[in-house]
Coordinates of N, CA, C and O in Angstrom, one line a residue:
X1 N 158.2 136.1 206.7 CA 157.9 135.4 207.6 C 156.8 135.5 208.5 O 155.8 134.8 208.4
X2 N 156.4 136.7 208.8 CA 155.4 137.2 209.5 C 154.1 137.1 208.3 O 152.8 136.9 208.8
X3 N 154.1 137.6 206.9 CA 153.3 137.6 206.1 C 152.9 135.9 206.1 O 151.6 135.8 206.2
X4 N 153.8 135.0 206.1 CA 153.3 133.8 205.8 C 152.5 133.3 207.0 O 151.6 132.6 206.8
X5 N 153.1 133.8 208.1 CA 152.2 133.4 209.5 C 150.8 134.1 209.6 O 149.8 133.4 209.9
X6 N 150.8 135.2 209.0 CA 149.3 135.9 209.1 C 148.5 135.2 208.2 O 147.4 135.1 208.2
X7 N 149.0 134.7 206.9 CA 148.1 134.1 205.7 C 147.7 132.7 206.5 O 146.7 132.3 206.6
X8 N 148.5 132.1 207.3 CA 148.6 130.7 207.9 C 147.0 131.0 209.1 O 146.2 130.1 209.0
X9 N 147.2 132.3 209.7 CA 146.0 132.4 211.0 C 144.6 132.9 210.1 O 143.8 132.3 210.3
X10 N 144.9 133.4 208.8 CA 143.7 133.8 208.1 C 143.1 132.6 207.6 O 141.8 132.5 207.8
X11 N 143.9 131.6 207.3 CA 143.3 130.5 206.7 C 142.5 129.7 207.8 O 141.6 129.3 207.7
X12 N 143.3 129.7 208.9 CA 142.4 129.0 210.0 C 141.1 129.9 210.5 O 140.2 129.0 210.7
X13 N 141.2 131.2 210.4 CA 139.8 131.7 210.6 C 138.8 131.0 209.3 O 137.9 131.1 210.1
X14 N 139.3 131.1 208.4 CA 138.4 130.9 207.3 C 137.9 129.3 207.5 O 136.8 129.0 207.4
X15 N 139.0 128.5 207.9 CA 138.7 127.2 208.2 C 137.5 126.8 209.3 O 136.7 126.2 209.5
X16 N 137.4 127.9 210.1 CA 136.8 128.0 211.7 C 135.4 128.3 211.1 O 134.6 127.4 211.6
X17 N 135.3 129.2 210.5 CA 133.8 129.7 209.6 C 133.3 128.3 208.9 O 132.2 128.1 209.0
X18 N 134.2 127.9 208.0 CA 133.8 126.9 207.2 C 133.2 125.6 208.2 O 132.3 125.0 207.8
X19 N 134.2 125.5 209.2 CA 133.9 124.4 210.0 C 132.4 124.1 210.6 O 131.8 123.4 210.9
X20 N 132.0 125.6 211.2 CA 130.6 125.6 211.7 C 129.6 125.3 210.9 O 128.9 124.8 211.3
X21 N 129.9 125.6 209.5 CA 128.7 125.5 208.8 C 128.9 124.0 208.4 O 127.8 123.5 208.3
X22 N 129.9 123.3 208.6 CA 129.9 121.8 208.3 C 129.3 121.2 209.5 O 128.8 120.2 209.1
X23 N 129.8 121.8 210.6 CA 129.2 121.1 212.1 C 127.6 121.0 211.8 O 126.9 120.3 212.3
X24 N 127.1 122.6 211.3 CA 125.6 122.6 211.4 C 125.1 121.6 210.3 O 123.9 120.8 210.6
X25 N 125.6 121.3 209.3 CA 125.0 120.6 208.3 C 125.1 119.4 208.9 O 124.0 118.2 208.7
X26 N 126.3 118.9 209.5 CA 126.2 117.4 210.1 C 125.1 117.0 211.1 O 124.5 116.2 211.3
X27 N 125.1 118.0 212.0 CA 124.2 117.8 213.1 C 122.5 118.0 212.6 O 121.9 117.0 213.1
X28 N 122.6 118.8 211.5 CA 121.2 118.5 211.0 C 120.8 117.2 210.3 O 119.6 116.8 210.5
X29 N 121.8 116.8 209.6 CA 121.6 115.2 209.2 C 121.1 114.4 210.4 O 120.5 113.3 210.3
X30 N 121.9 114.4 211.6 CA 121.7 113.6 212.8 C 120.3 114.0 213.1 O 119.4 113.0 213.7
X31 N 119.8 115.3 213.1 CA 118.3 115.5 213.4 C 117.1 114.7 212.4 O 116.2 114.1 213.0
X32 N 117.9 114.6 211.3 CA 116.8 114.2 210.2 C 116.9 112.8 210.7 O 115.8 112.2 209.9
X33 N 117.7 112.1 210.7 CA 117.7 110.7 211.1 C 117.4 110.3 212.5 O 117.1 109.0 212.4
X34 N 116.8 111.3 213.1 CA 116.4 110.8 214.5 C 117.3 110.8 215.5 O 116.9 110.3 216.7
X35 N 118.4 110.8 215.3 CA 119.7 110.5 216.3 C 119.7 111.5 217.2 O 120.5 111.2 218.6
X36 N 119.3 112.8 216.9 CA 119.5 113.9 217.8 C 118.1 114.5 218.0 O 117.8 115.1 216.7
X37 N 117.8 115.3 219.1 CA 116.6 115.9 218.9 C 116.9 117.5 218.6 O 118.0 117.7 218.5
X38 N 115.9 118.2 218.0 CA 115.9 119.5 217.6 C 116.6 120.4 218.6 O 117.7 121.3 218.3
X39 N 116.0 119.8 220.0 CA 116.5 121.0 221.1 C 118.3 120.7 221.3 O 118.8 121.6 221.9
X40 N 118.6 119.3 221.3 CA 119.8 119.1 221.4 C 120.8 119.4 220.6 O 122.0 119.7 220.7
X41 N 120.4 119.7 219.1 CA 121.3 120.1 218.2 C 121.6 121.4 218.3 O 123.1 121.4 218.0
X42 N 121.2 122.5 219.0 CA 121.7 123.7 219.2 C 122.9 123.5 220.1 O 123.9 124.1 219.9
X43 N 122.6 122.7 221.3 CA 123.7 122.6 222.2 C 124.8 122.0 221.5 O 126.1 122.3 221.9
X44 N 124.4 121.0 220.8 CA 125.6 120.0 220.3 C 126.4 121.0 219.2 O 127.8 120.9 219.4
X45 N 125.9 121.8 218.6 CA 126.6 122.7 217.4 C 127.5 123.5 218.4 O 128.6 123.9 217.8
X46 N 126.8 124.1 219.3 CA 127.7 125.0 220.2 C 128.9 124.6 220.8 O 129.8 125.0 221.0
X47 N 128.4 123.2 221.2 CA 129.5 122.7 221.9 C 130.9 122.2 221.0 O 131.9 122.6 221.4
X48 N 130.6 121.8 219.8 CA 131.7 121.4 218.8 C 132.2 122.6 218.2 O 133.3 122.4 218.0
X49 N 131.6 123.6 217.9 CA 132.2 124.7 217.7 C 133.2 125.5 218.5 O 134.2 125.8 218.3
X50 N 132.5 125.5 220.1 CA 133.7 125.9 221.0 C 134.8 125.0 221.1 O 135.9 125.6 221.3
X51 N 134.6 123.6 220.9 CA 135.9 122.7 221.2 C 136.7 122.9 219.9 O 138.0 123.0 219.8
X52 N 135.9 123.2 218.6 CA 136.9 123.5 217.5 C 137.6 124.8 217.8 O 138.7 125.0 217.4
X53 N 137.0 125.8 218.3 CA 137.5 127.2 218.5 C 139.0 127.0 219.5 O 139.9 127.5 219.3
X54 N 138.8 126.1 220.6 CA 139.7 125.9 221.5 C 141.1 125.2 220.9 O 142.1 125.5 220.8
X55 N 140.5 124.1 220.1 CA 141.7 123.5 219.4 C 142.4 124.3 218.5 O 143.7 124.5 218.1
X56 N 141.8 125.3 217.6 CA 142.3 126.4 216.7 C 143.2 127.2 217.5 O 144.3 127.6 217.1
X57 N 142.8 127.9 218.6 CA 143.4 128.8 219.4 C 144.8 128.0 220.1 O 145.6 128.7 219.7
X58 N 144.8 126.8 220.4 CA 145.8 126.0 220.9 C 146.9 125.8 219.5 O 148.1 126.0 219.8
X59 N 146.2 125.4 218.7 CA 147.2 125.4 217.4 C 147.9 126.6 217.2 O 149.0 126.7 216.7
X60 N 147.0 127.8 217.1 CA 147.5 129.0 216.7 C 148.7 129.3 217.8 O 150.0 129.7 217.3
X61 N 148.6 128.8 218.9 CA 149.4 129.4 219.9 C 151.0 128.4 219.7 O 152.0 129.2 219.7
X62 N 150.5 127.2 219.2 CA 151.7 126.1 219.0 C 152.5 126.7 217.8 O 153.9 126.7 218.0
X63 N 152.0 127.1 216.9 CA 152.5 127.6 215.6 C 153.1 129.0 215.7 O 154.5 129.1 215.3
X64 N 152.5 129.8 216.5 CA 153.3 131.2 216.9 C 154.5 130.9 217.6 O 155.6 131.5 217.3
X65 N 154.6 130.2 218.8 CA 155.7 129.7 219.4 C 156.9 129.2 218.6 O 157.9 129.4 218.7
X66 N 156.4 128.2 217.9 CA 157.3 127.6 216.8 C 158.2 128.6 215.8 O 159.1 128.4 215.4
X67 N 157.1 129.4 215.4 CA 157.6 130.3 214.4 C 158.8 131.1 215.1 O 159.8 131.7 214.7
X68 N 158.3 131.8 216.2 CA 159.1 132.6 216.8 C 160.4 132.0 217.2 O 161.5 132.4 217.3
X69 N 160.3 130.6 217.6 CA 161.8 129.9 218.0 C 162.7 129.6 216.9 O 163.8 129.9 216.7
X70 N 161.9 129.5 215.8 CA 162.6 129.3 214.6 C 163.3 130.6 214.0 O 164.8 130.7 213.7
X71 N 162.6 131.6 213.9 CA 163.3 133.0 213.9 C 164.3 133.3 214.7 O 165.4 133.8 214.6
X72 N 164.0 133.0 216.1 CA 165.2 133.2 217.0 C 166.2 132.6 216.9 O 167.7 132.9 217.1
X73 N 166.2 131.1 216.4 CA 167.3 130.2 216.1 C 168.3 130.8 215.0 O 169.7 130.9 215.3
X74 N 167.3 131.3 214.0 CA 168.2 131.7 212.8 C 168.7 133.2 212.9 O 169.6 133.6 212.2
X75 N 168.1 133.9 213.8 CA 168.7 135.4 214.1 C 168.5 136.1 212.6 O 169.4 136.9 212.2
X76 N 167.3 135.9 212.1 CA 167.1 136.7 210.9 C 166.6 138.0 211.0 O 166.1 138.4 212.2
X77 N 166.9 139.0 210.2 CA 166.7 140.4 210.5 C 165.3 140.6 210.0 O 164.8 140.0 209.4
X78 N 164.5 141.5 211.0 CA 163.4 141.9 210.5 C 163.3 142.7 209.2 O 164.3 143.5 208.8
X79 N 162.4 143.1 208.8 CA 162.2 144.2 207.7 C 162.6 145.8 208.1 O 163.4 146.1 207.4
X80 N 162.3 146.0 209.5 CA 162.7 147.2 210.0 C 164.2 147.1 210.1 O 164.7 148.3 209.9
X81 N 164.8 146.0 210.3 CA 166.5 146.4 210.8 C 167.0 146.4 209.3 O 167.9 147.0 209.0
X82 N 166.4 145.6 208.1 CA 167.0 145.6 206.9 C 166.8 147.0 206.5 O 167.9 147.6 205.7
X83 N 165.5 147.7 206.5 CA 165.5 149.3 206.2 C 166.3 149.9 206.7 O 166.9 150.9 206.0
X84 N 166.6 149.8 207.9 CA 167.6 150.6 208.8 C 169.0 150.5 208.3 O 169.7 151.7 207.8
X85 N 169.2 149.2 208.0 CA 170.7 148.9 207.4 C 170.8 149.5 205.9 O 171.8 150.1 205.8
X86 N 169.7 149.5 205.1 CA 169.7 150.2 203.8 C 170.1 151.7 203.8 O 170.7 152.4 203.0
X87 N 169.3 152.4 205.0 CA 169.6 153.8 204.8 C 171.1 154.1 205.4 O 171.5 155.2 205.1
X88 N 171.5 153.4 206.3 CA 172.9 153.5 206.5 C 174.0 153.3 205.5 O 174.7 154.3 205.5
X89 N 173.6 152.3 205.0 CA 174.3 152.1 203.6 C 174.4 153.3 202.5 O 175.3 153.7 201.9
X90 N 173.0 153.7 202.5 CA 172.8 154.7 201.6 C 173.8 156.1 202.1 O 174.2 156.8 201.4
X91 N 173.6 156.4 203.3 CA 174.4 157.5 204.1 C 175.9 157.1 203.9 O 176.6 158.5 203.1
X92 N 176.4 156.2 203.9 CA 177.9 155.9 203.9 C 178.2 156.0 202.1 O 179.3 156.4 202.2
X93 N 177.4 155.7 201.3 CA 177.7 155.7 200.0 C 177.6 157.2 199.8 O 178.4 157.7 199.1
X94 N 176.7 157.8 200.5 CA 176.8 159.4 200.1 C 177.7 160.2 200.5 O 178.4 161.0 199.9
X95 N 178.4 159.7 201.7 CA 179.5 160.3 202.2 C 180.7 159.8 201.5 O 181.8 160.8 201.2
X96 N 180.7 158.6 201.1 CA 181.9 158.4 200.1 C 182.1 159.3 198.8 O 183.0 159.6 198.2
X97 N 180.8 159.4 198.3 CA 180.7 160.2 197.2 C 181.2 161.9 197.3 O 181.7 162.3 196.2
X98 N 180.6 162.2 198.6 CA 181.2 163.5 198.7 C 182.7 163.9 198.9 O 183.2 164.6 198.6
X99 N 183.2 162.7 199.0 CA 185.0 162.6 199.4 C 185.4 162.5 198.1 O 186.8 162.3 198.2
X100 N 184.7 161.9 197.1 CA 185.3 161.6 195.8 C 186.0 160.2 195.7 O 186.6 159.9 194.8
X101 N 185.4 159.4 196.8 CA 185.9 158.3 196.8 C 185.0 157.4 195.8 O 184.0 157.1 196.3
X102 N 185.6 156.1 195.1 CA 184.5 155.4 194.2 C 183.8 154.4 195.4 O 184.8 154.1 196.6
X103 N 182.5 154.0 195.1 CA 181.9 153.0 195.9 C 181.7 151.9 195.0 O 181.3 152.0 193.9
X104 N 182.6 150.7 195.7 CA 182.1 149.6 194.7 C 180.9 148.6 195.5 O 180.6 148.5 196.1

C-alpha cells in the first residue's frame, strides 16, 4: 500500500513538472496572440505554477489522509509486523523440531 502511495506521489511530481512546461507553452501562445505582454507572462506562469503546486499539495494531503484512514479501518499488518511474525513462527517451528514434534 505504501509503495502504491509513493508511486502516486511520484506521478504527482511528474505531472507538476509537466504542467509547468504546459503552462509556459500556453502562456507563450497568449503572448504570441498579443493577449498577454511579455512582462506579464512571467508573473502569470509563476502564479499558475504556484496555484498548481498548492492544489497538488492539498490533493497529496487528502490522499494521504484517506489512505491512512483506509489502512487504519482495515487493521492491515505492515511489512515490519509480518516480518516479525514470520521470525516468531520460524522460532516456534525450530522449537517444535528440537522437541521432536511434527510441525504441520
